Amino acid sequence: MAYFYQKKGWKTCLVCADTFRAGAFDQLKQNATKARIPFYGSYTEADPVVIAAEGVDKFKKEGFEIIIVDTSGRHKQESSLFEEMLSISNTVNPNLVIFVMDASIGQACESQAKAFKSKVDVGAVIVTKLDGHAKGGGALSAVAVTNSPIIFIGTGEHIDDFEQFKVKPFISKLLGMGDIEGLIDKVTELKLEDNEDLLEKLKHGEFTLRDMYEQFTNVMKMGPFNNILSMIPGFGPDLLKGANEAESASKLKKLMTIMDSMSDSELDSREGAKLFTKQPTRIVRIARGAGVLQRDVQELLSQYTRFAAVVKKMGGIKGLFRGGDMSRNVNPMQMAKLNSQMAKMIDPRIFQQMGGMSGLHNMMKQFQNSGAH
């Protein structure tokens, strides 16, 4: 979080008040040094309240704008740690108390969230380990007990695997639909060419093989690589499972090589994959030209079909590309249809963890509150 705000121009720093876990200060020190973020901690002082007070006082005097105090992780059984947390909160009087939730423990974190909320006034939530874990849905539904907005989510172990929580992109990724809006944001942020044309096409549900090729070209200029690929429908956890950055780049280059062997009329055709179904000899020709197997070409066309289907669906839902509250932008009938589609698309294990349709409804409500903050 300190790194996230530092990149946006804020003067951020860290205070390590975790004296419970062995090596906590060393880990914070290593990460802070790597990100060039000032930090404070102690190898000799055992009282976390003293460390927190000294660190906050030091950084306030030095004019830091965002001071993050990292405290020990705690379970509801560890009453002494909760008392310690309360003492730290009373001593440093923070502007915001953030509950960091581990998504991998699923609905078990609900009791933990309740215990946390009963001791201090939770102002916001960060959910970590949301990198495709089956228990993620259960953890997210448990956030509701805090009555606090989700502000960030962690999707991996690296410093860049941390993003601001946004309702629509998250729901879209949860359903395996990618994050088209996030992809557009990245393209806009990097001032890449033709992004306005792409946005207009997406709004109208239009998407050709050439559009996909251009997005692959854009992806090659962005990073982290796997995070960007996960925004594209059809390129989620299943396809990228176990692949590192180099392997993912290699997969993408292979797909682009296949498209390099296509003619302009094939790339620009609004028929998309149907053109190749009608004339299978095109697949044979492209495979030969690209030096790949025919099934590789068919896999590319399948991924394109998934991508195009999501674009068409999103383009057809009026108001989905506007900012703000999705339920206000989208008319009630379309919203009900979207919720029904979501219920069918969610992994049954995750759907069960959420508590079925009522759980999904409550989670969506919580997400809307989060997105408004």
Short mmCIF file of C-alpha atoms in Angstrom, two decimals:
data_model
loop_
_atom_site.label_atom_id
_atom_site.label_comp_id
_atom_site.label_asym_id
_atom_site.label_seq_id
_atom_site.Cartn_x
_atom_site.Cartn_y
_atom_site.Cartn_z
CA MET A 1 0.00 0.00 0.00
CA ALA A 2 2.87 2.37 0.80
CA TYR A 3 4.36 1.61 -2.62
CA PHE A 4 0.97 2.16 -4.32
CA TYR A 5 0.61 5.65 -2.85
CA GLN A 6 4.29 6.48 -3.29
CA LYS A 7 3.89 5.90 -7.05
CA LYS A 8 1.05 8.44 -6.99
CA GLY A 9 3.31 11.09 -5.48
CA TRP A 10 2.51 10.78 -1.76
CA LYS A 11 5.24 10.88 0.88
CA THR A 12 4.74 7.45 2.49
CA CYS A 13 6.52 5.46 5.21
CA LEU A 14 6.21 2.27 7.28
CA VAL A 15 6.38 1.48 11.00
CA CYS A 16 6.91 -2.16 11.99
CA ALA A 17 4.95 -2.74 15.22
CA ASP A 18 4.92 -6.52 14.75
CA THR A 19 7.08 -7.92 17.54
CA PHE A 20 5.13 -11.19 17.74
CA ARG A 21 6.23 -12.90 14.51
CA ALA A 22 9.91 -13.82 14.22
CA GLY A 23 11.54 -12.07 11.28
CA ALA A 24 8.68 -9.59 10.76
CA PHE A 25 10.93 -6.52 10.97
CA ASP A 26 13.53 -8.11 8.66
CA GLN A 27 10.84 -8.82 6.07
CA LEU A 28 9.40 -5.30 6.24
CA LYS A 29 12.91 -3.83 6.11
CA GLN A 30 13.75 -5.87 3.00
CA ASN A 31 10.54 -4.94 1.16
CA ALA A 32 10.72 -1.27 2.16
CA THR A 33 14.36 -1.01 1.06
CA LYS A 34 13.52 -2.62 -2.28
CA ALA A 35 10.68 -0.14 -2.84
CA ARG A 36 12.73 2.77 -1.44
CA ILE A 37 10.20 3.53 1.28
CA PRO A 38 11.44 4.94 4.64
CA PHE A 39 10.74 2.64 7.60
CA TYR A 40 11.05 2.45 11.36
CA GLY A 41 11.38 -0.55 13.68
CA SER A 42 13.49 -1.97 16.49
CA TYR A 43 15.48 -5.12 17.24
CA THR A 44 15.69 -4.29 20.96
CA GLU A 45 12.31 -2.82 21.96
CA ALA A 46 9.78 -5.59 22.68
CA ASP A 47 6.72 -3.39 23.25
CA PRO A 48 4.91 -2.75 19.94
CA VAL A 49 2.99 0.18 21.46
CA VAL A 50 6.27 1.99 22.17
CA ILE A 51 7.60 1.26 18.66
CA ALA A 52 4.37 2.48 17.04
CA ALA A 53 4.37 5.70 19.09
CA GLU A 54 8.05 6.43 18.39
CA GLY A 55 7.73 5.68 14.68
CA VAL A 56 4.62 7.78 14.15
CA ASP A 57 6.11 10.68 16.14
CA LYS A 58 9.36 10.54 14.11
CA PHE A 59 7.64 10.49 10.71
CA LYS A 60 5.13 13.20 11.65
CA LYS A 61 8.03 15.52 12.53
CA GLU A 62 9.63 14.70 9.17
CA GLY A 63 6.48 15.72 7.30
CA PHE A 64 5.33 12.35 5.96
CA GLU A 65 1.79 12.35 4.56
CA ILE A 66 0.89 8.65 4.88
CA ILE A 67 2.25 6.70 7.87
CA ILE A 68 1.35 3.01 7.82
CA VAL A 69 1.72 1.11 11.10
CA ASP A 70 2.03 -2.64 10.48
CA THR A 71 0.79 -4.68 13.45
CA SER A 72 0.92 -8.41 14.23
CA GLY A 73 -1.46 -10.80 12.52
CA ARG A 74 -3.94 -12.14 15.01
CA HIS A 75 -6.60 -14.81 15.51
CA LYS A 76 -9.74 -14.47 17.60
CA GLN A 77 -8.29 -16.91 20.15
CA GLU A 78 -5.33 -14.61 20.84
CA SER A 79 -7.05 -12.14 23.19
CA SER A 80 -3.73 -10.62 24.29
CA LEU A 81 -2.93 -9.63 20.71
CA PHE A 82 -6.32 -7.93 20.38
CA GLU A 83 -5.67 -5.97 23.57
CA GLU A 84 -2.27 -5.02 22.15
CA MET A 85 -3.92 -3.79 18.95
CA LEU A 86 -6.39 -1.70 20.97
CA SER A 87 -3.49 -0.14 22.91
CA ILE A 88 -1.68 0.74 19.67
CA SER A 89 -4.85 2.28 18.25
CA ASN A 90 -5.46 4.35 21.40
CA THR A 91 -1.83 5.51 21.48
CA VAL A 92 -1.29 6.58 17.86
CA ASN A 93 -4.94 7.59 17.21
CA PRO A 94 -4.96 6.59 13.51
CA ASN A 95 -7.12 8.27 10.86
CA LEU A 96 -8.00 4.85 9.49
CA VAL A 97 -7.88 1.28 10.83
CA ILE A 98 -7.55 -1.33 8.07
CA PHE A 99 -8.44 -4.99 8.55
CA VAL A 100 -6.25 -7.19 6.31
CA MET A 101 -8.14 -10.38 5.47
CA ASP A 102 -6.58 -13.59 4.12
CA ALA A 103 -8.90 -14.92 1.38
CA SER A 104 -7.41 -18.42 1.47
CA ILE A 105 -9.14 -19.30 4.76
CA GLY A 106 -12.59 -18.70 3.26
CA GLN A 107 -15.61 -18.13 5.49
CA ALA A 108 -13.52 -19.00 8.56
CA CYS A 109 -12.39 -15.38 8.52
CA GLU A 110 -15.92 -14.19 9.40
CA SER A 111 -15.42 -14.86 13.12
CA GLN A 112 -11.99 -13.22 12.87
CA ALA A 113 -13.52 -10.15 11.24
CA LYS A 114 -16.18 -9.95 13.98
CA ALA A 115 -13.52 -10.18 16.72
CA PHE A 116 -11.45 -7.47 15.02
CA LYS A 117 -14.48 -5.20 14.59
CA SER A 118 -15.50 -5.66 18.25
CA LYS A 119 -12.16 -4.22 19.44
CA VAL A 120 -11.46 -1.34 17.06
CA ASP A 121 -13.44 0.72 14.58
CA VAL A 122 -12.57 -0.87 11.23
CA GLY A 123 -12.65 1.80 8.53
CA ALA A 124 -11.59 -0.29 5.54
CA VAL A 125 -10.64 -3.80 4.43
CA ILE A 126 -7.80 -5.20 2.30
CA VAL A 127 -8.30 -8.75 1.01
CA THR A 128 -5.09 -10.66 0.21
CA LYS A 129 -4.33 -13.94 -1.62
CA LEU A 130 -7.13 -13.41 -4.12
CA ASP A 131 -5.18 -15.16 -6.87
CA GLY A 132 -7.83 -17.60 -8.01
CA HIS A 133 -8.29 -19.41 -4.69
CA ALA A 134 -11.54 -21.40 -4.52
CA LYS A 135 -12.24 -20.02 -1.03
CA GLY A 136 -12.07 -16.40 -2.22
CA GLY A 137 -15.84 -16.05 -2.57
CA GLY A 138 -16.41 -17.15 1.02
CA ALA A 139 -13.85 -14.69 2.34
CA LEU A 140 -15.39 -11.85 0.39
CA SER A 141 -18.89 -12.59 1.65
CA ALA A 142 -17.46 -12.47 5.19
CA VAL A 143 -16.32 -8.87 4.62
CA ALA A 144 -19.93 -7.76 5.12
CA VAL A 145 -19.69 -8.28 8.92
CA THR A 146 -17.22 -5.38 9.14
CA ASN A 147 -19.63 -2.96 7.40
CA SER A 148 -16.52 -1.43 5.85
CA PRO A 149 -15.50 -0.91 2.23
CA ILE A 150 -12.89 -3.07 0.52
CA ILE A 151 -10.22 -0.62 -0.66
CA PHE A 152 -7.48 -2.90 -2.02
CA ILE A 153 -6.99 -6.53 -3.02
CA GLY A 154 -3.77 -8.53 -3.15
CA THR A 155 -3.48 -10.98 -6.03
CA GLY A 156 -0.01 -12.43 -5.50
CA GLU A 157 3.26 -12.21 -3.59
CA HIS A 158 5.02 -9.45 -5.55
CA ILE A 159 4.90 -5.74 -4.75
CA ASP A 160 2.95 -5.02 -7.95
CA ASP A 161 0.32 -7.71 -7.20
CA PHE A 162 -1.75 -5.16 -5.32
CA GLU A 163 -4.59 -3.17 -6.83
CA GLN A 164 -7.32 -0.76 -5.90
CA PHE A 165 -10.61 -2.58 -5.50
CA LYS A 166 -13.08 -1.81 -8.26
CA VAL A 167 -16.46 -3.50 -8.39
CA LYS A 168 -17.02 -4.26 -12.08
CA PRO A 169 -13.50 -5.48 -12.96
CA PHE A 170 -13.44 -7.71 -9.88
CA ILE A 171 -16.81 -9.31 -10.59
CA SER A 172 -15.78 -9.76 -14.21
CA LYS A 173 -12.53 -11.53 -13.24
CA LEU A 174 -14.35 -13.67 -10.66
CA LEU A 175 -16.60 -14.94 -13.45
CA GLY A 176 -13.65 -15.66 -15.75
CA MET A 177 -14.75 -12.80 -18.02
CA GLY A 178 -11.46 -10.93 -17.73
CA ASP A 179 -11.30 -7.20 -17.00
CA ILE A 180 -11.89 -5.31 -20.22
CA GLU A 181 -12.36 -1.99 -18.41
CA GLY A 182 -9.07 -2.47 -16.56
CA LEU A 183 -7.38 -3.24 -19.86
CA ILE A 184 -8.74 0.02 -21.30
CA ASP A 185 -7.50 1.91 -18.23
CA LYS A 186 -4.01 0.47 -18.75
CA VAL A 187 -4.03 1.37 -22.45
CA THR A 188 -5.21 4.91 -21.63
CA GLU A 189 -2.65 5.28 -18.82
CA LEU A 190 0.19 4.35 -21.18
CA LYS A 191 -1.19 6.65 -23.91
CA LEU A 192 -1.06 3.83 -26.44
CA GLU A 193 -2.41 4.51 -29.90
CA ASP A 194 -5.98 3.87 -31.07
CA ASN A 195 -7.37 3.33 -27.56
CA GLU A 196 -10.33 5.65 -28.28
CA ASP A 197 -11.31 3.53 -31.28
CA LEU A 198 -11.06 0.40 -29.12
CA LEU A 199 -13.26 1.91 -26.40
CA GLU A 200 -15.93 2.84 -28.94
CA LYS A 201 -15.87 -0.68 -30.40
CA LEU A 202 -16.18 -2.26 -26.96
CA LYS A 203 -19.11 0.00 -26.08
CA HIS A 204 -20.92 -1.21 -29.19
CA GLY A 205 -20.00 -4.85 -28.65
CA GLU A 206 -17.71 -5.01 -31.69
CA PHE A 207 -14.49 -7.01 -31.67
CA THR A 208 -12.46 -8.53 -34.52
CA LEU A 209 -9.36 -10.72 -34.60
CA ARG A 210 -7.36 -7.62 -35.55
CA ASP A 211 -8.62 -5.88 -32.41
CA MET A 212 -7.40 -8.83 -30.36
CA TYR A 213 -4.02 -8.71 -32.13
CA GLU A 214 -3.71 -5.01 -31.31
CA GLN A 215 -4.52 -5.73 -27.67
CA PHE A 216 -1.82 -8.40 -27.58
CA THR A 217 0.60 -5.81 -28.98
CA ASN A 218 -0.43 -3.43 -26.18
CA VAL A 219 -0.03 -6.18 -23.57
CA MET A 220 3.59 -6.64 -24.67
CA LYS A 221 4.21 -3.02 -23.59
CA MET A 222 2.58 -3.39 -20.16
CA GLY A 223 3.27 -5.25 -16.93
CA PRO A 224 3.27 -7.30 -14.80
CA PHE A 225 2.59 -9.61 -17.74
CA ASN A 226 0.35 -12.23 -16.08
CA ASN A 227 -1.77 -9.53 -14.40
CA ILE A 228 -2.48 -7.91 -17.76
CA LEU A 229 -3.23 -11.24 -19.47
CA SER A 230 -5.72 -12.12 -16.72
CA MET A 231 -7.73 -9.05 -17.78
CA ILE A 232 -8.41 -10.67 -21.16
CA PRO A 233 -11.36 -13.11 -21.24
CA GLY A 234 -10.11 -16.61 -22.03
CA PHE A 235 -6.65 -15.90 -20.59
CA GLY A 236 -7.45 -16.37 -16.91
CA PRO A 237 -6.05 -18.75 -14.27
CA ASP A 238 -6.75 -21.94 -16.26
CA LEU A 239 -4.67 -20.92 -19.27
CA LEU A 240 -1.89 -19.24 -17.26
CA LYS A 241 -1.75 -21.84 -14.47
CA GLY A 242 1.84 -22.43 -13.41
CA ALA A 243 3.21 -20.15 -16.13
CA ASN A 244 5.84 -17.59 -15.21
CA GLU A 245 6.24 -14.24 -16.99
CA ALA A 246 8.58 -15.65 -19.68
CA GLU A 247 6.28 -18.61 -20.42
CA SER A 248 3.24 -16.34 -20.67
CA ALA A 249 5.12 -14.02 -23.04
CA SER A 250 6.08 -17.03 -25.15
CA LYS A 251 2.41 -18.17 -25.32
CA LEU A 252 1.31 -14.72 -26.39
CA LYS A 253 3.99 -14.44 -29.09
CA LYS A 254 2.91 -17.82 -30.45
CA LEU A 255 -0.69 -16.61 -30.74
CA MET A 256 0.48 -13.44 -32.50
CA THR A 257 2.57 -15.53 -34.92
CA ILE A 258 -0.59 -17.47 -35.81
CA MET A 259 -2.45 -14.21 -36.49
CA ASP A 260 0.48 -12.95 -38.58
CA SER A 261 -0.34 -15.80 -40.98
CA MET A 262 -3.93 -14.60 -41.41
CA SER A 263 -5.05 -12.40 -44.29
CA ASP A 264 -6.42 -8.87 -43.79
CA SER A 265 -9.92 -10.07 -44.65
CA GLU A 266 -9.69 -12.78 -41.97
CA LEU A 267 -8.42 -10.37 -39.32
CA ASP A 268 -11.11 -7.78 -40.12
CA SER A 269 -14.02 -10.17 -40.65
CA ARG A 270 -17.04 -9.58 -38.41
CA GLU A 271 -17.82 -13.27 -38.75
CA GLY A 272 -14.82 -14.04 -36.54
CA ALA A 273 -14.33 -17.76 -35.89
CA LYS A 274 -17.43 -18.66 -37.97
CA LEU A 275 -15.46 -17.84 -41.11
CA PHE A 276 -12.99 -20.62 -40.26
CA THR A 277 -15.75 -23.08 -39.35
CA LYS A 278 -17.30 -22.55 -42.78
CA GLN A 279 -13.95 -22.94 -44.54
CA PRO A 280 -11.67 -25.31 -42.52
CA THR A 281 -8.97 -25.10 -45.22
CA ARG A 282 -8.15 -21.65 -43.83
CA ILE A 283 -7.03 -23.30 -40.56
CA VAL A 284 -4.79 -25.72 -42.48
CA ARG A 285 -3.21 -22.83 -44.43
CA ILE A 286 -2.63 -20.67 -41.32
CA ALA A 287 -1.14 -23.56 -39.30
CA ARG A 288 1.29 -24.31 -42.13
CA GLY A 289 2.25 -20.64 -42.49
CA ALA A 290 2.80 -20.16 -38.75
CA GLY A 291 4.61 -23.48 -38.28
CA VAL A 292 2.14 -24.68 -35.65
CA LEU A 293 -0.41 -27.46 -35.27
CA GLN A 294 -3.99 -27.02 -36.47
CA ARG A 295 -5.21 -27.42 -32.89
CA ASP A 296 -3.10 -24.36 -31.93
CA VAL A 297 -5.04 -22.30 -34.47
CA GLN A 298 -8.32 -23.73 -33.16
CA GLU A 299 -7.31 -22.86 -29.58
CA LEU A 300 -6.65 -19.26 -30.64
CA LEU A 301 -10.06 -19.07 -32.32
CA SER A 302 -11.72 -20.48 -29.18
CA GLN A 303 -10.06 -17.82 -27.04
CA TYR A 304 -11.08 -15.12 -29.51
CA THR A 305 -14.68 -16.40 -29.43
CA ARG A 306 -14.75 -16.14 -25.61
CA PHE A 307 -13.26 -12.65 -25.70
CA ALA A 308 -15.69 -11.47 -28.43
CA ALA A 309 -18.70 -12.98 -26.61
CA VAL A 310 -17.90 -11.04 -23.43
CA VAL A 311 -17.41 -7.82 -25.42
CA LYS A 312 -20.76 -8.35 -27.15
CA LYS A 313 -22.48 -9.06 -23.82
CA MET A 314 -20.95 -6.01 -22.14
CA GLY A 315 -21.68 -3.78 -25.14
CA GLY A 316 -25.31 -4.88 -25.03
CA ILE A 317 -25.78 -3.90 -21.38
CA LYS A 318 -26.50 -0.19 -21.48
CA GLY A 319 -24.70 1.75 -18.77
CA LEU A 320 -22.10 -0.90 -17.95
CA PHE A 321 -19.21 1.29 -19.13
CA ARG A 322 -20.26 4.32 -17.08
CA GLY A 323 -18.60 5.08 -13.77
CA GLY A 324 -20.36 4.92 -10.42
CA ASP A 325 -23.07 2.59 -9.18
CA MET A 326 -23.66 -0.22 -11.65
CA SER A 327 -27.18 -0.86 -10.30
CA ARG A 328 -28.16 2.75 -11.09
CA ASN A 329 -26.60 2.80 -14.56
CA VAL A 330 -28.06 -0.54 -15.69
CA ASN A 331 -31.85 -0.94 -15.86
CA PRO A 332 -33.42 -3.41 -13.34
CA MET A 333 -34.35 -6.05 -15.94
CA GLN A 334 -30.82 -6.14 -17.36
CA MET A 335 -29.36 -6.15 -13.83
CA ALA A 336 -31.52 -9.16 -12.89
CA LYS A 337 -30.43 -10.91 -16.07
CA LEU A 338 -26.78 -10.09 -15.31
CA ASN A 339 -27.10 -11.47 -11.75
CA SER A 340 -28.69 -14.65 -13.10
CA GLN A 341 -25.88 -15.06 -15.65
CA MET A 342 -23.30 -14.48 -12.90
CA ALA A 343 -24.84 -17.17 -10.70
CA LYS A 344 -24.57 -19.69 -13.55
CA MET A 345 -21.00 -18.71 -14.42
CA ILE A 346 -19.50 -18.82 -10.92
CA ASP A 347 -17.59 -21.95 -9.96
CA PRO A 348 -20.11 -24.03 -7.87
CA ARG A 349 -17.57 -24.30 -5.03
CA ILE A 350 -17.24 -20.51 -4.85
CA PHE A 351 -21.01 -20.04 -5.21
CA GLN A 352 -21.56 -22.38 -2.24
CA GLN A 353 -18.90 -20.55 -0.20
CA MET A 354 -20.76 -17.29 -0.89
CA GLY A 355 -23.98 -18.70 0.54
CA GLY A 356 -25.90 -19.18 -2.71
CA MET A 357 -27.97 -16.50 -4.46
CA SER A 358 -28.71 -14.54 -1.26
CA GLY A 359 -25.00 -14.53 -0.42
CA LEU A 360 -24.19 -13.30 -3.94
CA HIS A 361 -26.80 -10.55 -3.59
CA ASN A 362 -25.36 -9.41 -0.23
CA MET A 363 -21.83 -9.52 -1.60
CA MET A 364 -22.84 -7.42 -4.62
CA LYS A 365 -24.44 -4.89 -2.26
CA GLN A 366 -21.23 -4.76 -0.21
CA PHE A 367 -19.20 -4.35 -3.41
CA GLN A 368 -21.36 -1.43 -4.51
CA ASN A 369 -20.71 0.25 -1.14
CA SER A 370 -16.99 -0.43 -1.57
CA GLY A 371 -16.96 0.91 -5.10
CA ALA A 372 -18.59 4.16 -3.98
CA HIS A 373 -15.71 4.97 -1.61
#
